[in-house]
Short mmCIF file of C-alpha atoms in Angstrom, two decimals:
data_model
loop_
_atom_site.label_atom_id
_atom_site.label_comp_id
_atom_site.label_asym_id
_atom_site.label_seq_id
_atom_site.Cartn_x
_atom_site.Cartn_y
_atom_site.Cartn_z
CA UNK A 1 -24.11 -20.48 -10.32
CA UNK A 2 -23.60 -16.99 -8.73
CA UNK A 3 -24.85 -16.85 -5.16
CA UNK A 4 -27.97 -14.79 -4.37
CA UNK A 5 -27.87 -11.98 -1.80
CA UNK A 6 -29.66 -14.06 0.71
CA UNK A 7 -27.12 -16.88 0.45
CA UNK A 8 -24.30 -14.50 0.78
CA UNK A 9 -25.68 -12.88 3.87
CA UNK A 10 -26.34 -16.27 5.52
CA UNK A 11 -22.85 -17.26 4.72
CA UNK A 12 -21.39 -14.24 6.49
CA UNK A 13 -23.61 -14.81 9.54
CA UNK A 14 -22.65 -18.39 9.83
CA UNK A 15 -18.94 -17.86 9.42
CA UNK A 16 -17.27 -18.73 12.82
CA UNK A 17 -14.08 -17.07 11.78
CA UNK A 18 -15.56 -13.56 11.61
CA UNK A 19 -15.63 -11.34 14.61
CA UNK A 20 -18.56 -8.91 15.10
CA UNK A 21 -16.77 -5.91 13.28
CA UNK A 22 -15.72 -8.13 10.53
CA UNK A 23 -19.27 -9.33 9.96
CA UNK A 24 -20.48 -5.78 9.89
CA UNK A 25 -17.92 -4.90 7.15
CA UNK A 26 -18.75 -7.97 5.15
CA UNK A 27 -22.50 -7.24 5.42
CA UNK A 28 -21.97 -3.74 4.28
CA UNK A 29 -19.93 -4.99 1.21
CA UNK A 30 -22.74 -7.43 0.43
CA UNK A 31 -25.15 -4.42 0.29
CA UNK A 32 -22.67 -2.33 -1.77
CA UNK A 33 -22.62 -5.14 -4.30
CA UNK A 34 -26.45 -5.54 -4.60
CA UNK A 35 -26.88 -2.96 -7.48
CA UNK A 36 -25.66 -3.79 -10.95
CA UNK A 37 -22.04 -2.74 -11.65
CA UNK A 38 -21.23 0.55 -13.16
CA UNK A 39 -21.73 -0.21 -16.86
CA UNK A 40 -18.82 -0.32 -19.30
CA UNK A 41 -18.58 -0.24 -23.02
CA UNK A 42 -18.58 -3.44 -24.95
CA UNK A 43 -14.70 -3.16 -25.60
CA UNK A 44 -14.07 -2.63 -21.88
CA UNK A 45 -16.36 -5.21 -20.71
CA UNK A 46 -14.31 -7.76 -22.62
CA UNK A 47 -11.39 -7.27 -20.47
CA UNK A 48 -13.44 -7.09 -17.24
CA UNK A 49 -15.11 -10.33 -18.05
CA UNK A 50 -11.64 -12.03 -18.13
CA UNK A 51 -10.47 -10.45 -14.97
CA UNK A 52 -7.76 -8.64 -16.96
CA UNK A 53 -9.27 -5.39 -15.70
CA UNK A 54 -10.47 -5.57 -12.14
CA UNK A 55 -12.13 -3.10 -9.81
CA UNK A 56 -10.36 -4.55 -6.70
CA UNK A 57 -13.74 -5.48 -5.08
CA UNK A 58 -14.50 -1.85 -4.32
CA UNK A 59 -18.24 -2.51 -4.72
CA UNK A 60 -20.76 -2.22 -7.54
CA UNK A 61 -21.89 1.19 -6.10
CA UNK A 62 -18.88 2.86 -4.74
CA UNK A 63 -20.01 5.57 -2.24
CA UNK A 64 -16.63 6.62 -0.80
CA UNK A 65 -13.11 6.89 -2.16
CA UNK A 66 -10.80 3.93 -1.58
CA UNK A 67 -8.23 5.99 0.27
CA UNK A 68 -8.88 9.26 2.27
CA UNK A 69 -5.89 11.38 3.45
CA UNK A 70 -7.21 14.07 5.74
CA UNK A 71 -4.90 16.95 6.52
CA UNK A 72 -4.25 15.97 10.09
CA UNK A 73 -1.73 18.81 10.61
CA UNK A 74 -4.52 21.39 9.85
CA UNK A 75 -6.98 19.30 12.16
CA UNK A 76 -4.55 19.77 15.05
CA UNK A 77 -4.16 23.46 14.46
CA UNK A 78 -7.93 24.18 14.20
CA UNK A 79 -9.76 21.41 15.98
CA UNK A 80 -13.14 20.31 14.58
CA UNK A 81 -16.47 22.02 14.86
CA UNK A 82 -18.38 18.99 13.88
CA UNK A 83 -16.58 16.88 16.45
CA UNK A 84 -16.71 19.50 19.00
CA UNK A 85 -12.95 19.33 19.56
CA UNK A 86 -10.70 22.25 20.39
CA UNK A 87 -6.97 22.14 19.20
CA UNK A 88 -4.99 19.98 21.58
CA UNK A 89 -3.26 21.46 24.66
CA UNK A 90 -1.25 18.46 25.74
CA UNK A 91 -0.23 14.85 24.77
CA UNK A 92 -3.37 13.49 26.01
CA UNK A 93 -5.57 15.86 24.18
CA UNK A 94 -3.48 15.12 21.09
CA UNK A 95 -3.85 11.41 21.26
CA UNK A 96 -7.65 11.59 22.13
CA UNK A 97 -8.42 14.06 19.27
CA UNK A 98 -6.67 11.86 16.77
CA UNK A 99 -8.36 8.71 17.89
CA UNK A 100 -11.82 10.41 17.76
CA UNK A 101 -11.06 11.58 14.16
CA UNK A 102 -10.00 8.32 13.01
CA UNK A 103 -13.47 6.84 13.73
CA UNK A 104 -14.80 9.20 11.08
CA UNK A 105 -12.37 8.72 8.27
CA UNK A 106 -13.70 6.50 5.53
CA UNK A 107 -11.91 4.07 3.21
CA UNK A 108 -12.18 0.82 1.56
CA UNK A 109 -11.31 -1.01 4.96
CA UNK A 110 -14.03 0.90 6.73
CA UNK A 111 -11.47 2.71 8.71
CA UNK A 112 -8.50 5.11 7.95
CA UNK A 113 -5.69 3.84 5.75
CA UNK A 114 -3.66 6.85 6.77
CA UNK A 115 -3.35 8.07 10.39
CA UNK A 116 -0.95 10.99 9.72
CA UNK A 117 2.62 11.84 10.10
CA UNK A 118 2.38 10.74 13.63
CA UNK A 119 5.74 11.91 14.93
CA UNK A 120 5.23 15.38 13.50
CA UNK A 121 1.78 15.49 14.94
CA UNK A 122 2.69 14.36 18.50
CA UNK A 123 6.27 15.70 19.02
CA UNK A 124 5.11 19.37 19.93
CA UNK A 125 3.35 17.85 23.00
CA UNK A 126 6.30 15.68 24.24
CA UNK A 127 7.12 17.54 27.38
CA UNK A 128 7.84 14.74 29.91
CA UNK A 129 9.08 11.88 27.94
CA UNK A 130 7.78 9.08 30.23
CA UNK A 131 4.30 10.56 30.24
CA UNK A 132 4.54 10.76 26.42
CA UNK A 133 5.62 7.20 26.27
CA UNK A 134 2.60 6.06 28.26
CA UNK A 135 0.27 8.21 25.97
CA UNK A 136 1.85 6.99 22.77
CA UNK A 137 1.68 3.39 23.98
CA UNK A 138 -2.13 3.81 24.61
CA UNK A 139 -2.39 5.46 21.15
CA UNK A 140 -0.68 2.65 19.33
CA UNK A 141 -2.56 0.03 21.26
CA UNK A 142 -5.99 1.66 20.60
CA UNK A 143 -5.20 1.86 16.74
CA UNK A 144 -3.99 -1.84 16.68
CA UNK A 145 -7.06 -3.13 18.50
CA UNK A 146 -9.74 -0.96 17.00
CA UNK A 147 -8.76 -0.44 13.34
CA UNK A 148 -7.20 -3.97 13.22
CA UNK A 149 -6.13 -3.80 9.71
CA UNK A 150 -2.63 -3.30 8.70
CA UNK A 151 -3.58 -1.32 5.48
CA UNK A 152 -3.88 1.36 8.24
CA UNK A 153 -0.56 3.33 7.69
CA UNK A 154 1.38 5.87 9.62
CA UNK A 155 4.48 7.97 8.58
CA UNK A 156 7.43 9.16 10.61
CA UNK A 157 10.59 11.18 9.64
CA UNK A 158 12.56 12.45 7.97
CA UNK A 159 13.73 14.28 11.17
CA UNK A 160 14.95 12.66 14.32
CA UNK A 161 12.43 13.61 16.97
CA UNK A 162 11.68 12.54 20.56
CA UNK A 163 8.22 11.28 19.39
CA UNK A 164 9.77 9.37 16.46
CA UNK A 165 12.22 7.62 18.77
CA UNK A 166 9.36 6.59 21.21
CA UNK A 167 7.27 5.37 18.38
CA UNK A 168 10.19 3.24 16.96
CA UNK A 169 11.01 1.89 20.60
CA UNK A 170 7.33 0.94 21.29
CA UNK A 171 6.85 -0.64 17.83
CA UNK A 172 9.77 -2.89 18.43
CA UNK A 173 8.47 -3.74 21.94
CA UNK A 174 4.81 -4.41 21.03
CA UNK A 175 5.54 -6.24 17.65
CA UNK A 176 2.10 -5.59 16.27
CA UNK A 177 1.26 -5.35 12.55
CA UNK A 178 -1.07 -2.29 12.87
CA UNK A 179 -0.27 0.47 12.05
CA UNK A 180 1.89 -0.28 9.08
CA UNK A 181 4.66 2.41 8.82
CA UNK A 182 7.07 4.27 6.63
CA UNK A 183 10.06 6.46 7.32
CA UNK A 184 10.24 9.47 4.97
CA UNK A 185 14.05 9.28 4.08
CA UNK A 186 15.96 12.25 2.74
CA UNK A 187 19.20 14.33 3.35
CA UNK A 188 17.84 15.44 6.72
CA UNK A 189 17.58 11.91 8.09
CA UNK A 190 20.67 11.13 10.27
CA UNK A 191 22.36 7.76 10.12
CA UNK A 192 21.66 7.34 13.66
CA UNK A 193 18.01 7.70 13.34
CA UNK A 194 17.94 5.66 10.15
CA UNK A 195 19.76 2.83 11.97
CA UNK A 196 17.40 2.95 14.87
CA UNK A 197 14.61 2.51 12.31
CA UNK A 198 16.32 -0.36 10.77
CA UNK A 199 16.81 -2.06 14.11
CA UNK A 200 13.02 -1.76 14.69
CA UNK A 201 12.29 -2.97 11.25
CA UNK A 202 14.39 -6.25 11.63
CA UNK A 203 12.22 -6.95 14.68
CA UNK A 204 8.78 -5.93 13.48
CA UNK A 205 8.95 -5.39 9.69
CA UNK A 206 8.30 -1.70 9.97
CA UNK A 207 9.13 1.15 9.14
CA UNK A 208 9.86 0.76 5.36
CA UNK A 209 12.07 3.48 3.86
CA UNK A 210 10.62 5.99 1.38
CA UNK A 211 12.79 7.75 -1.26
CA UNK A 212 11.50 11.20 -0.56
CA UNK A 213 13.30 12.83 -3.45
CA UNK A 214 11.39 10.83 -6.00
CA UNK A 215 7.99 11.27 -4.46
CA UNK A 216 8.57 14.99 -3.72
CA UNK A 217 9.33 15.42 -7.45
CA UNK A 218 6.01 13.81 -8.19
CA UNK A 219 3.63 15.37 -5.63
CA UNK A 220 5.50 18.22 -3.89
CA UNK A 221 6.01 18.22 -0.22
CA UNK A 222 2.24 17.32 0.79
CA UNK A 223 2.19 13.69 0.05
CA UNK A 224 1.86 10.60 2.25
CA UNK A 225 2.48 6.88 2.08
CA UNK A 226 -0.67 5.09 3.00
CA UNK A 227 -1.99 1.46 2.95
CA UNK A 228 0.67 -0.73 1.63
CA UNK A 229 3.07 1.76 0.05
CA UNK A 230 0.65 3.89 -1.81
CA UNK A 231 1.79 7.55 -2.38
CA UNK A 232 -1.02 10.06 -2.57
CA UNK A 233 -1.60 13.86 -1.96
CA UNK A 234 -2.54 14.90 1.69
CA UNK A 235 -5.86 16.59 1.74
CA UNK A 236 -7.10 14.32 -0.90
CA UNK A 237 -6.43 10.64 -1.73
CA UNK A 238 -7.18 7.90 -4.15
CA UNK A 239 -10.69 7.70 -5.54
CA UNK A 240 -10.36 4.23 -6.96
CA UNK A 241 -7.70 1.60 -7.66
CA UNK A 242 -8.06 -0.30 -10.82
CA UNK A 243 -5.91 -3.39 -11.52
CA UNK A 244 -4.52 -4.50 -14.77
CA UNK A 245 -3.58 -8.21 -14.65
CA UNK A 246 -0.68 -8.22 -17.01
CA UNK A 247 -0.28 -12.10 -16.67
CA UNK A 248 -3.64 -12.72 -18.06
CA UNK A 249 -3.15 -10.19 -20.73
CA UNK A 250 0.00 -11.77 -21.84
CA UNK A 251 -1.86 -15.20 -21.85
CA UNK A 252 -4.25 -14.10 -24.69
CA UNK A 253 -1.48 -12.44 -26.81
CA UNK A 254 -0.83 -14.09 -30.15
CA UNK A 255 2.48 -12.43 -30.57
CA UNK A 256 4.81 -9.68 -29.55
CA UNK A 257 3.39 -7.36 -31.99
CA UNK A 258 -0.21 -8.36 -31.20
CA UNK A 259 0.39 -7.61 -27.56
CA UNK A 260 2.09 -4.16 -27.93
CA UNK A 261 -0.02 -2.75 -30.86
CA UNK A 262 -3.58 -4.09 -29.99
CA UNK A 263 -3.97 -5.78 -26.61
CA UNK A 264 -1.95 -3.33 -24.45
CA UNK A 265 -3.54 -0.17 -25.54
CA UNK A 266 -7.08 -1.62 -25.59
CA UNK A 267 -6.65 -2.97 -22.08
CA UNK A 268 -5.24 0.32 -20.63
CA UNK A 269 -8.09 2.17 -22.37
CA UNK A 270 -10.60 -0.24 -20.78
CA UNK A 271 -9.08 0.25 -17.29
CA UNK A 272 -9.05 4.02 -17.69
CA UNK A 273 -12.75 3.91 -18.76
CA UNK A 274 -13.55 1.73 -15.68
CA UNK A 275 -11.80 4.06 -13.32
CA UNK A 276 -13.32 7.17 -14.87
CA UNK A 277 -16.86 5.92 -14.57
CA UNK A 278 -16.40 4.70 -10.93
CA UNK A 279 -14.70 7.95 -9.87
CA UNK A 280 -17.57 9.82 -11.41
CA UNK A 281 -20.13 7.65 -9.59
CA UNK A 282 -18.41 8.35 -6.27
CA UNK A 283 -18.48 12.10 -6.70
CA UNK A 284 -22.00 12.48 -8.52
CA UNK A 285 -24.21 9.62 -7.52
CA UNK A 286 -22.39 8.82 -4.19
CA UNK A 287 -22.01 12.68 -3.48
CA UNK A 288 -19.19 11.85 -1.05
CA UNK A 289 -17.86 15.32 -0.75
CA UNK A 290 -21.18 16.94 -0.02
CA UNK A 291 -21.73 14.60 2.78
CA UNK A 292 -18.76 14.73 4.97
CA UNK A 293 -17.43 17.30 7.44
CA UNK A 294 -13.91 16.53 6.21
CA UNK A 295 -14.60 18.63 3.20
CA UNK A 296 -16.53 21.45 4.87
CA UNK A 297 -13.82 21.87 7.48
CA UNK A 298 -11.07 21.97 4.79
CA UNK A 299 -9.44 18.59 5.69
CA UNK A 300 -9.97 17.26 2.26
CA UNK A 301 -10.38 18.92 -1.19
CA UNK A 302 -11.81 17.60 -4.56
CA UNK A 303 -8.85 18.63 -6.56
CA UNK A 304 -6.52 16.55 -4.41
CA UNK A 305 -8.04 13.23 -5.29
CA UNK A 306 -6.54 11.10 -8.06
CA UNK A 307 -7.27 7.68 -9.66
CA UNK A 308 -4.73 5.02 -9.20
CA UNK A 309 -3.91 2.60 -12.19
CA UNK A 310 -2.69 -0.39 -10.67
CA UNK A 311 -0.99 -3.34 -12.37
CA UNK A 312 0.37 -6.87 -11.48
CA UNK A 313 2.10 -9.62 -13.14
CA UNK A 314 4.62 -7.95 -15.43
CA UNK A 315 7.07 -10.71 -15.03
CA UNK A 316 4.71 -13.43 -16.11
CA UNK A 317 3.57 -11.29 -18.97
CA UNK A 318 7.10 -10.72 -20.32
CA UNK A 319 8.05 -14.42 -19.96
CA UNK A 320 4.81 -15.60 -21.61
CA UNK A 321 4.74 -13.11 -24.66
CA UNK A 322 8.53 -13.54 -25.34
CA UNK A 323 8.34 -17.36 -24.62
CA UNK A 324 11.22 -17.27 -22.23
CA UNK A 325 12.02 -20.45 -20.61
CA UNK A 326 15.76 -20.53 -19.98
CA UNK A 327 16.60 -19.09 -16.44
CA UNK A 328 19.24 -16.84 -17.80
CA UNK A 329 16.82 -15.24 -20.30
CA UNK A 330 13.80 -14.72 -18.02
CA UNK A 331 12.34 -11.65 -16.43
CA UNK A 332 14.89 -10.14 -14.04
CA UNK A 333 17.88 -11.75 -15.81
CA UNK A 334 17.95 -11.41 -19.57
CA UNK A 335 18.50 -8.36 -21.56
CA UNK A 336 15.65 -8.86 -24.05
CA UNK A 337 13.19 -9.41 -21.05
CA UNK A 338 14.45 -6.17 -19.47
CA UNK A 339 14.09 -4.01 -22.61
CA UNK A 340 10.61 -5.52 -23.28
CA UNK A 341 9.56 -4.78 -19.74
CA UNK A 342 10.62 -1.14 -19.87
CA UNK A 343 9.07 -0.69 -23.21
CA UNK A 344 5.70 -1.96 -21.90
CA UNK A 345 5.93 0.49 -18.89
CA UNK A 346 6.90 3.35 -20.98
CA UNK A 347 3.82 2.76 -23.41
CA UNK A 348 1.44 2.31 -20.48
CA UNK A 349 2.71 5.52 -18.81
CA UNK A 350 2.46 7.64 -21.94
CA UNK A 351 -1.15 6.42 -22.66
CA UNK A 352 -2.25 6.91 -19.04
CA UNK A 353 -0.91 10.33 -18.69
CA UNK A 354 -2.63 11.40 -22.02
CA UNK A 355 -6.02 10.24 -20.72
CA UNK A 356 -8.09 13.04 -19.36
CA UNK A 357 -10.58 11.76 -16.79
CA UNK A 358 -13.50 13.77 -15.78
CA UNK A 359 -12.16 14.24 -12.29
CA UNK A 360 -8.53 14.65 -11.19
CA UNK A 361 -5.88 12.62 -13.05
CA UNK A 362 -4.58 9.03 -13.18
CA UNK A 363 -1.20 7.79 -11.82
CA UNK A 364 0.45 4.39 -12.02
CA UNK A 365 0.55 2.28 -9.01
CA UNK A 366 2.46 -1.11 -8.49
CA UNK A 367 -0.30 -3.21 -6.90
CA UNK A 368 0.54 -5.82 -4.40
CA UNK A 369 -1.67 -8.63 -5.42
CA UNK A 370 -4.68 -10.17 -3.77
CA UNK A 371 -5.17 -13.29 -1.54
CA UNK A 372 -6.51 -15.34 -4.46
CA UNK A 373 -3.74 -14.67 -6.67
CA UNK A 374 -1.75 -17.81 -7.89
CA UNK A 375 1.22 -17.50 -10.19
CA UNK A 376 0.91 -13.76 -10.38
CA UNK A 377 3.91 -11.65 -9.09
CA UNK A 378 3.03 -8.32 -7.58
CA UNK A 379 3.69 -5.21 -9.67
CA UNK A 380 7.07 -5.26 -11.38
CA UNK A 381 8.77 -7.55 -8.92
CA UNK A 382 10.88 -10.57 -9.85
CA UNK A 383 8.97 -13.92 -9.03
CA UNK A 384 9.97 -15.60 -5.72
CA UNK A 385 12.37 -18.48 -6.37
CA UNK A 386 13.83 -16.59 -9.38
CA UNK A 387 15.59 -13.73 -7.58
CA UNK A 388 19.13 -12.91 -8.95
CA UNK A 389 21.91 -11.76 -6.41
CA UNK A 390 20.80 -8.84 -4.39
CA UNK A 391 22.86 -6.21 -6.28
CA UNK A 392 21.27 -7.25 -9.66
CA UNK A 393 17.83 -7.49 -8.15
CA UNK A 394 18.11 -3.89 -6.75
CA UNK A 395 19.51 -2.53 -10.15
CA UNK A 396 16.69 -4.21 -12.08
CA UNK A 397 13.89 -3.27 -9.66
CA UNK A 398 14.95 0.42 -9.66
CA UNK A 399 14.75 0.53 -13.56
CA UNK A 400 11.11 -0.70 -13.47
CA UNK A 401 9.87 1.89 -10.74
CA UNK A 402 10.34 5.02 -12.67
CA UNK A 403 6.69 5.75 -13.60
CA UNK A 404 4.81 4.70 -10.30
CA UNK A 405 4.10 8.07 -8.76
CA UNK A 406 1.16 6.43 -6.83
CA UNK A 407 3.54 3.97 -5.16
CA UNK A 408 5.45 0.76 -5.73
CA UNK A 409 7.71 -1.24 -3.48
CA UNK A 410 9.91 -4.16 -3.05
CA UNK A 411 10.82 -6.14 0.03
CA UNK A 412 13.70 -8.03 1.25
CA UNK A 413 14.10 -10.58 4.14
CA UNK A 414 17.43 -10.38 5.83
CA UNK A 415 19.28 -13.20 7.78
CA UNK A 416 19.04 -12.87 11.52
CA UNK A 417 22.64 -11.67 11.79
CA UNK A 418 21.75 -8.26 10.06
CA UNK A 419 20.54 -7.16 13.30
CA UNK A 420 24.21 -6.78 14.40
CA UNK A 421 24.96 -4.34 11.47
CA UNK A 422 22.03 -1.99 10.70
CA UNK A 423 24.50 0.34 9.05
CA UNK A 424 25.13 -2.23 6.36
CA UNK A 425 21.40 -2.39 5.56
CA UNK A 426 21.33 1.38 5.43
CA UNK A 427 24.16 1.36 2.90
CA UNK A 428 22.07 -1.04 0.74
CA UNK A 429 19.10 1.28 1.02
CA UNK A 430 21.11 4.39 0.10
CA UNK A 431 22.46 2.65 -2.95
CA UNK A 432 19.07 1.39 -4.12
CA UNK A 433 17.59 4.91 -3.77
CA UNK A 434 20.65 6.28 -5.64
CA UNK A 435 19.69 4.06 -8.61
CA UNK A 436 15.99 5.02 -8.57
CA UNK A 437 14.28 2.68 -6.19
CA UNK A 438 11.13 4.31 -4.64
CA UNK A 439 10.43 2.26 -1.56
CA UNK A 440 12.45 -0.40 0.42
CA UNK A 441 10.79 -2.85 2.85
CA UNK A 442 12.65 -5.32 4.91
CA UNK A 443 12.35 -7.78 7.82
CA UNK A 444 14.25 -10.40 9.55
CA UNK A 445 13.83 -14.01 8.39
CA UNK A 446 13.07 -14.93 12.09
CA UNK A 447 10.53 -12.23 12.76
CA UNK A 448 6.96 -13.15 13.91
CA UNK A 449 5.73 -9.93 12.10
CA UNK A 450 6.40 -10.23 8.39
CA UNK A 451 5.43 -8.18 5.43
CA UNK A 452 3.19 -10.09 2.97
CA UNK A 453 3.30 -7.96 -0.18
CA UNK A 454 2.67 -4.38 1.28
CA UNK A 455 0.90 -5.09 4.44
CA UNK A 456 1.93 -6.86 7.66
CA UNK A 457 0.71 -9.91 9.43
CA UNK A 458 1.98 -12.11 12.36
CA UNK A 459 3.06 -15.75 11.41
CA UNK A 460 1.46 -16.80 14.68
CA UNK A 461 -1.89 -15.21 13.78
CA UNK A 462 -1.85 -16.96 10.45
CA UNK A 463 -1.15 -20.35 12.16
CA UNK A 464 -4.18 -19.65 14.57
CA UNK A 465 -6.47 -18.65 11.65
CA UNK A 466 -5.59 -21.64 9.50
CA UNK A 467 -6.35 -23.86 12.66
CA UNK A 468 -9.82 -22.41 12.67
CA UNK A 469 -9.60 -19.53 15.27
CA UNK A 470 -11.03 -16.08 14.74
CA UNK A 471 -8.44 -13.39 14.72
CA UNK A 472 -8.51 -9.67 15.44
CA UNK A 473 -6.74 -8.51 12.33
CA UNK A 474 -8.58 -8.41 8.96
CA UNK A 475 -5.23 -8.68 7.21
CA UNK A 476 -4.74 -12.12 8.66
CA UNK A 477 -7.34 -13.54 6.53
CA UNK A 478 -5.58 -12.00 3.38
CA UNK A 479 -2.19 -13.14 4.56
CA UNK A 480 -3.41 -16.62 4.94
CA UNK A 481 -4.33 -16.88 1.34
CA UNK A 482 -1.09 -14.94 0.21
CA UNK A 483 1.12 -17.37 2.15
CA UNK A 484 0.10 -19.99 -0.27
CA UNK A 485 -0.54 -18.13 -3.53
CA UNK A 486 2.30 -15.63 -3.35
CA UNK A 487 4.89 -17.86 -1.50
CA UNK A 488 5.55 -15.15 0.98
CA UNK A 489 7.63 -17.45 3.14
CA UNK A 490 9.79 -18.66 0.35
CA UNK A 491 11.58 -15.42 -0.58
CA UNK A 492 15.35 -15.39 -0.81
CA UNK A 493 16.92 -14.47 2.57
CA UNK A 494 19.67 -11.90 2.07
CA UNK A 495 22.86 -11.61 4.16
CA UNK A 496 24.80 -8.44 5.09
CA UNK A 497 28.34 -8.08 6.03
CA UNK A 498 29.09 -8.50 9.87
CA UNK A 499 30.29 -5.43 11.66
CA UNK A 500 33.95 -5.62 12.54
CA UNK A 501 35.03 -5.54 16.21
#
């Protein structure tokens, strides 16, 4: 029996693990889900009823975009009339202005999923390095303690800057999961700066590396990596994120032909319909843009928002539809499985690009999974426990990431000794990017901060939460579930060559 709103509210109020801000967010979500869902056609509803098509819990009455990416560079140049802020004059002004603005940036996490290209924003104000280090430490601490959700994301790079080095040093020292972080990597990134980023990443699971050449080809220069590893245009963002569960779609397939010719196109059409109607609701019924100073001050623009067509479970789908049981034939290993997977992705991409939504456009996104997933591998990844040798995994993964302009990523735990040879890790990343991989995440197998699927948690926080304690980070709740359903602590740990004396 479905719970009534009163029972849901009482359950939230009685939950001893929820902090006061977490209760507020949960109560707001309950209110957002009180109206009936945005109606779908009978054909689309069939897929929604079976959780093949899923709205990612964004609410029955979505009133704000899932991801909002203000133009922070413009904000720093002009200040804000609404917030009564002048452009910053020193490092303290810069940090203060940004922290004030973050309080007013909406998203699905009730706070910003993108806090800017922070080394670029802060570096012009780094005059005295010790003073800047003090200010940036306060900045990072404030973000961690007040946003408290590792879907909050910062970008740095590609250039080696004083602010960038300070951010990396402090991230390694503080070992906190918030903010999540990416390094925009291209030909301007020096090996020295990249290795410093790798040294930090092997301690605290961030930053991940971004194949800038691929994303620039998709979006131009004005894009950012936000939330887990989502790529979106600066000055806009992602209106909604729909999710197509390929595993569940494969489970109802009667044959290869039935899947390709009937189920797949019908499911893609259903998800496009759902996203289109929800995007329209946000902009027309929710009137989001008319009710935010972010728009009136030119920090966001309607034509820079897109819809994100997410998917999970490709591995299980391929193995099920083709009835692959032998290890050497399964997804990530066999030639037939590879060809079928790439055919599916090509057909999906062609149909999605041909769809014309009322607002913006749709781009494919490799979704990371949710805490309740069991036996569903995120995006196009190879299932945990079935990973081939690292070289083969990199080549296969790169092939599957071509169409995912709205972001996709893979992650690799490295054995502790990798800390002694960061250049070897950088060589792996360079090779992967050369083959077409979009995003490379890594961490040390001994780190307390680990990457779940795209977001970060601390192992020690999960242990406390599982023991019944409330935790500051919202992501800890998700990580607790994912540690079981997605087997995040069971991934193959990779070794790198040791540096010669």
